[in-house]
Coordinates of C-alpha atoms in Angstrom, one line a residue:
X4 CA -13.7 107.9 -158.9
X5 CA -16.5 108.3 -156.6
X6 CA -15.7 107.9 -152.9
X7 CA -19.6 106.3 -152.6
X8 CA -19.6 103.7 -155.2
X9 CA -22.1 101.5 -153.1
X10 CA -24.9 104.3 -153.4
X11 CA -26.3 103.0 -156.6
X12 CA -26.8 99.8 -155.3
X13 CA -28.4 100.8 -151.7
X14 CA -30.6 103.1 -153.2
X15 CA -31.6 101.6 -156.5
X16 CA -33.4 98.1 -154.4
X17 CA -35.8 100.2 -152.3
X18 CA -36.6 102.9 -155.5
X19 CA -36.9 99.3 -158.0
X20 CA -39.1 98.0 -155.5
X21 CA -41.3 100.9 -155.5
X22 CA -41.2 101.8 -158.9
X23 CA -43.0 98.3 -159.2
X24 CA -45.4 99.2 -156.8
X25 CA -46.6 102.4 -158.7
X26 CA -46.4 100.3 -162.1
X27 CA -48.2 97.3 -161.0
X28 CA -50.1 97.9 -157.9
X29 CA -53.1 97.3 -159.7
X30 CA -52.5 93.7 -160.3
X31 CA -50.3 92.9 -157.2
X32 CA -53.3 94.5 -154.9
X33 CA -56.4 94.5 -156.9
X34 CA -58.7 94.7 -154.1
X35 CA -56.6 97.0 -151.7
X36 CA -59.5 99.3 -151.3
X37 CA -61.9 96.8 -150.7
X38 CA -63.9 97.3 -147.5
X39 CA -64.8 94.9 -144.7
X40 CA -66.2 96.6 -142.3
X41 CA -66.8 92.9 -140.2
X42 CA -63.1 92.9 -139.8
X43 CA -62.5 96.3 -138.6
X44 CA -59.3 97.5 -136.7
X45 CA -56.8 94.6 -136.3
X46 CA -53.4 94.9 -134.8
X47 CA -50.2 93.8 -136.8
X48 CA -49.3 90.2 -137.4
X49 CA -52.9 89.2 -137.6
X50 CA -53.1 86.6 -139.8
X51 CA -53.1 87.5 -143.8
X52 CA -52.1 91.2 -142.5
X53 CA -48.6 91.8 -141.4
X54 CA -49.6 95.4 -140.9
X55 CA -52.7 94.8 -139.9
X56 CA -56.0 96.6 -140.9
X57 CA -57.5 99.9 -140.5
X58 CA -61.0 100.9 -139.5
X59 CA -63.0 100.1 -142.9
X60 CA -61.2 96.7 -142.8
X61 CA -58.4 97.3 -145.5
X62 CA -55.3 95.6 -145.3
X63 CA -52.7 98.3 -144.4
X64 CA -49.6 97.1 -146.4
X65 CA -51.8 96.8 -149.6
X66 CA -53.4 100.2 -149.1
X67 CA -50.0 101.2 -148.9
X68 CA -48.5 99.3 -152.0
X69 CA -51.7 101.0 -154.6
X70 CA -50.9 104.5 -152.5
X71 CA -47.3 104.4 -154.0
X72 CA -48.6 105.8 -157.6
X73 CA -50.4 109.3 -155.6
X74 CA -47.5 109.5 -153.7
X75 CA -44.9 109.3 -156.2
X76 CA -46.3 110.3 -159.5
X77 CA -47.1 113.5 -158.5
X78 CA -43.6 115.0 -157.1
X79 CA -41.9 113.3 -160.0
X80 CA -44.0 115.3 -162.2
X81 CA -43.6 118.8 -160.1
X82 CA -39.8 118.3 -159.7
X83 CA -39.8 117.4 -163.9
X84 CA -42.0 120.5 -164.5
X85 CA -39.8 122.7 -161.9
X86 CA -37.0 122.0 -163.9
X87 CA -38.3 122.3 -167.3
X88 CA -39.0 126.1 -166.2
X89 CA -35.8 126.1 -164.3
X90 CA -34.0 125.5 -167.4
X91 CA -36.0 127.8 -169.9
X92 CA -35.7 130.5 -167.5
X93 CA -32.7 130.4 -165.8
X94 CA -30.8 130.2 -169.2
X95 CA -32.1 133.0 -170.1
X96 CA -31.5 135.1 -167.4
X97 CA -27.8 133.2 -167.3
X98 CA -26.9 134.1 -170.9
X99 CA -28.9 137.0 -172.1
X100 CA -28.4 139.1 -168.4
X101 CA -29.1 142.5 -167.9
X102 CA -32.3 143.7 -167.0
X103 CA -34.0 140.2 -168.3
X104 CA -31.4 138.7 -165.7
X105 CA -32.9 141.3 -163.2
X106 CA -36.4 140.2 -163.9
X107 CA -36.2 136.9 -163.6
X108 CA -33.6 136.9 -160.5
X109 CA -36.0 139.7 -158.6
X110 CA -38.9 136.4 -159.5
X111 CA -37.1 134.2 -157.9
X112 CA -36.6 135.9 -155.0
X113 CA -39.8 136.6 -154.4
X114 CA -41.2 133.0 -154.5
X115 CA -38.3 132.1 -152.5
X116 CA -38.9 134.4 -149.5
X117 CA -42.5 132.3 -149.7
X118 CA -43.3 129.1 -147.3
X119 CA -43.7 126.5 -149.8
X120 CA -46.5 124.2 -147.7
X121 CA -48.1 126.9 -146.2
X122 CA -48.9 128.6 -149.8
X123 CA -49.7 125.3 -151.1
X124 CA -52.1 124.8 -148.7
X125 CA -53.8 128.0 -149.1
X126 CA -53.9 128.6 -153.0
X127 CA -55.6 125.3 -153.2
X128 CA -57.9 125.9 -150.2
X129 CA -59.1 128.9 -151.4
X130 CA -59.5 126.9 -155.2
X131 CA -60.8 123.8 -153.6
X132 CA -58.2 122.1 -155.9
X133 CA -57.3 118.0 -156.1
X134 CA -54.3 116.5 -156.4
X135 CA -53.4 117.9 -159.8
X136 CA -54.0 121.6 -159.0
X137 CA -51.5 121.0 -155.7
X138 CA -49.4 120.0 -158.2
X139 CA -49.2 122.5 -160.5
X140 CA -49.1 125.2 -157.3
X141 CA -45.9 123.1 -156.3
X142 CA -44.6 123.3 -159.7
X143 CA -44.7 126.8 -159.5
X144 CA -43.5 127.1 -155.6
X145 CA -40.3 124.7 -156.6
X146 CA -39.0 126.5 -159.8
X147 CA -37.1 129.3 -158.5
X148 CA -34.8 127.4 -156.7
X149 CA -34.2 125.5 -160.4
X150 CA -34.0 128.8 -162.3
X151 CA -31.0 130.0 -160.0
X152 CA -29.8 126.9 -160.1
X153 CA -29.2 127.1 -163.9
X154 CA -29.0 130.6 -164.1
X155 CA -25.7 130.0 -162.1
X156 CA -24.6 127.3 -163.9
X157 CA -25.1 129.2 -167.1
X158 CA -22.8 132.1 -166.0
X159 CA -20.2 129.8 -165.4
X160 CA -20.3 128.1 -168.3
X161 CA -20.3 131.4 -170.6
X162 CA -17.1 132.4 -168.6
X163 CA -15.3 129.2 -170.3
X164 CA -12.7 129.4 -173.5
X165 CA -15.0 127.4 -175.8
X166 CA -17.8 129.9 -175.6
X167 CA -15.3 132.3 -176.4
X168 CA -14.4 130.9 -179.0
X169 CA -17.9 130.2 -179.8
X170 CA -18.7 133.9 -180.2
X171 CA -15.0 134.6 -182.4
X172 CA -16.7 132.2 -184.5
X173 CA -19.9 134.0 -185.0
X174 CA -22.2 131.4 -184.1
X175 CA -25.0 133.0 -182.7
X176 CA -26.9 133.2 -179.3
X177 CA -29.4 130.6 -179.8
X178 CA -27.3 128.1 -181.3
X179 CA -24.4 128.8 -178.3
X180 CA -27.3 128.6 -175.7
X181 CA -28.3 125.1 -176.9
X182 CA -25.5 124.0 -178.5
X183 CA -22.6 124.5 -176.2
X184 CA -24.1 125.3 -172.8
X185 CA -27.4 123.8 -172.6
X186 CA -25.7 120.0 -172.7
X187 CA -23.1 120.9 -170.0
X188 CA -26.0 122.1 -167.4
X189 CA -28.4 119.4 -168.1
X190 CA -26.2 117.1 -165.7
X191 CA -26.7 119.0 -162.9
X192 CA -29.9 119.7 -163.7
X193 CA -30.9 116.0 -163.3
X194 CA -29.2 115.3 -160.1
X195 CA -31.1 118.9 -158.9
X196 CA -34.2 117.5 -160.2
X197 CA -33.8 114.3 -158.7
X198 CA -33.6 115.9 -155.3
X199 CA -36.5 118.0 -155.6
X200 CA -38.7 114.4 -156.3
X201 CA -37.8 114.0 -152.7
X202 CA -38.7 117.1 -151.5
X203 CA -41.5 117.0 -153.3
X204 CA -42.7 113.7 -151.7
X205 CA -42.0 114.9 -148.4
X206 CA -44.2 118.1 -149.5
X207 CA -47.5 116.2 -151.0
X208 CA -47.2 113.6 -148.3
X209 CA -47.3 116.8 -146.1
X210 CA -50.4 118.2 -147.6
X211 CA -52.2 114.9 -148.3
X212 CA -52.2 114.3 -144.6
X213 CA -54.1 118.0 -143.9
X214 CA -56.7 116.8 -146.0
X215 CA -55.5 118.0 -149.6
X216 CA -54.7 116.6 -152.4
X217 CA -56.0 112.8 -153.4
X218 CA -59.4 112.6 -152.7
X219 CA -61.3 110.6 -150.1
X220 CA -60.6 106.8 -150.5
X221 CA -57.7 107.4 -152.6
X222 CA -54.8 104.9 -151.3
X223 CA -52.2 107.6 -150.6
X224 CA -48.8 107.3 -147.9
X225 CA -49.8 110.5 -146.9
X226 CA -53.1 110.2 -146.2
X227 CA -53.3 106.5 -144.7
X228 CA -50.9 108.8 -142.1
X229 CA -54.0 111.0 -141.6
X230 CA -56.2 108.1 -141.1
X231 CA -53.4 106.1 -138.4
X232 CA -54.1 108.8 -136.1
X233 CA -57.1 107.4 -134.8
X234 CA -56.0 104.1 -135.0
X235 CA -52.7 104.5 -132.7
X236 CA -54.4 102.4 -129.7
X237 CA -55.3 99.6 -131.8
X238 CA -53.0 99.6 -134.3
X239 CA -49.5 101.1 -134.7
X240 CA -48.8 99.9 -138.3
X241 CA -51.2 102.1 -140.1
X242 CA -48.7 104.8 -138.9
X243 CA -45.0 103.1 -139.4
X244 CA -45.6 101.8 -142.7
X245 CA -46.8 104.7 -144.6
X246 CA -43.8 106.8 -142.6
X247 CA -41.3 104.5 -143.0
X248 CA -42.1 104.2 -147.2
X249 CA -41.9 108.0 -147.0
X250 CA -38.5 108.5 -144.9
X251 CA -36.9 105.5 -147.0
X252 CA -38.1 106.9 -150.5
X253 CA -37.1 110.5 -150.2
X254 CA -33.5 109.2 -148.4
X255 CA -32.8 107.0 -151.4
X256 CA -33.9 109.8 -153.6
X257 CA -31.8 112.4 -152.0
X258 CA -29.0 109.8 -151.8
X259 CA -29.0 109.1 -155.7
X260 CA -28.9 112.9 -156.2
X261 CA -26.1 113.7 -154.0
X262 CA -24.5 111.0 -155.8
X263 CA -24.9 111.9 -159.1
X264 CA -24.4 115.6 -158.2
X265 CA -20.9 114.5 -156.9
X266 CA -20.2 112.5 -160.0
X267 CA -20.7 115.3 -162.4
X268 CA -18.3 117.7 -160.4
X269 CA -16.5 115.4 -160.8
X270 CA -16.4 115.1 -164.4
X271 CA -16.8 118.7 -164.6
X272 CA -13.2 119.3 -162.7
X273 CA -11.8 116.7 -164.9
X274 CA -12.5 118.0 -168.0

């Protein structure tokens, strides 16, 4: 049994409550980007904004409920994209080995020894890229730590009796690669993948505030940040919302992960 049983619970209220937020944002804020620019900077607890408003008159807790899609969206697609290459690859180089293994191992490396952010933020500087070209460039810039990931959970599956037995049997590589050991990595493969979403927020959210990206006027967590630094002297809740929706996201993220990692050793030791 796990020793955390309560993480489910803490972590699934906050991620619900967003998940609703990217869903229906549309309809819960419809006018979130709507300007008033006879309003201007108010400070939080103004009346009809909690968080108050920043300097085109937008409510700061709606700009922040319509920026959950940009800033979640995207790393669920680059940690789900990661992985798919993570998987493809690293069984490959798990099962196959040799100079295939050496290949794709040497790959790794290489985009390992890289700075994520910084690369990110030159590749699409230099491409004058949106959001979905950052996010294909962080695809590519997550992957290798998904590849030995599964590469080393391949090897340690090929090691086991019933692959052994597997081969006596004839079956061949294909079938044992998807078959036998493709359905005992996928596990761990999700709880990787769901820590990388959080990684992956913290990394957008990173990039979104230099200025990449969503574009201007997108509602982003990331880029309302940006924004909040001029606003500090009138208004300190354009910068505590957006951070705190960040920190709590990518801790209840990473907690689920962890917890799910844990569960599956678990099972894994078990069995």
């Amino acid at each position: 049994m796990s020793r955390r049983p309560f993480i489910p619970i803490v972590t699934g209220i906050p991620l619900g409550i967003i998940a609703i937020f990217v869903v229906a944002s549309r309809w819960i804020v419809p006018n979130a980007t709507k300007q008033d620019i006879m309003t201007g900077v108010t400070s939080p607890g103004t009346t009809g904004h909690l968080f108050g408003t920043d300097q085109l008159g937008r409510d700061i807790a709606q700009l922040a409920i319509a920026g959950a899609g940009s800033a979640v969206v995207g790393p669920i697609v680059i940690a789900l994209g990661s992985m798919m290459i993570g998987i493809m690859l690293g069984t490959l180089a798990g099962y196959i080995g040799g100079w295939l293994d050496l290949l794709l191992s040497k790959y790794a490396d290489l985009l390992l020894a890289l700075p994520t952010t910084l690369v990110a933020l030159v590749v699409t500087g230099l491409v004058d890229g949106g959001y979905w070209v950052t996010v294909l460039v962080l695809i590519m810039l997550f992957s290798p730590t998904d590849i030995r990931m599964v590469r080393g959970s391949v090897i340690a599956q090929t090691g086991r009796p019933y692959i052994e037995s597997a081969k006596v049997l004839g079956l061949g590589r294909i079938r044992i690669m998807f078959r036998h050991i493709l359905p005992n990595v996928l596990p761990v493969a999700f709880s990787t993948m769901l820590l990388n979403v959080a990684f992956a927020l913290v990394s957008m959210s990173a990039l979104s505030f230099l200025g990449l990206g969503v574009g201007p006027g997108v509602p982003d967590w990331g880029r309302q940040l940006s924004d909040s630094r001029d606003l500090l002297d009138r208004n300190w809740g354009s910068l505590v919302l957006p951070a705190l929706l960040i920190i709590i996201t990518a801790a209840a993220i990473n907690l689920l992960g962890d917890w799910l990692q844990e569960r599956f050793e678990e099972r894994s030791v078990q069995r």
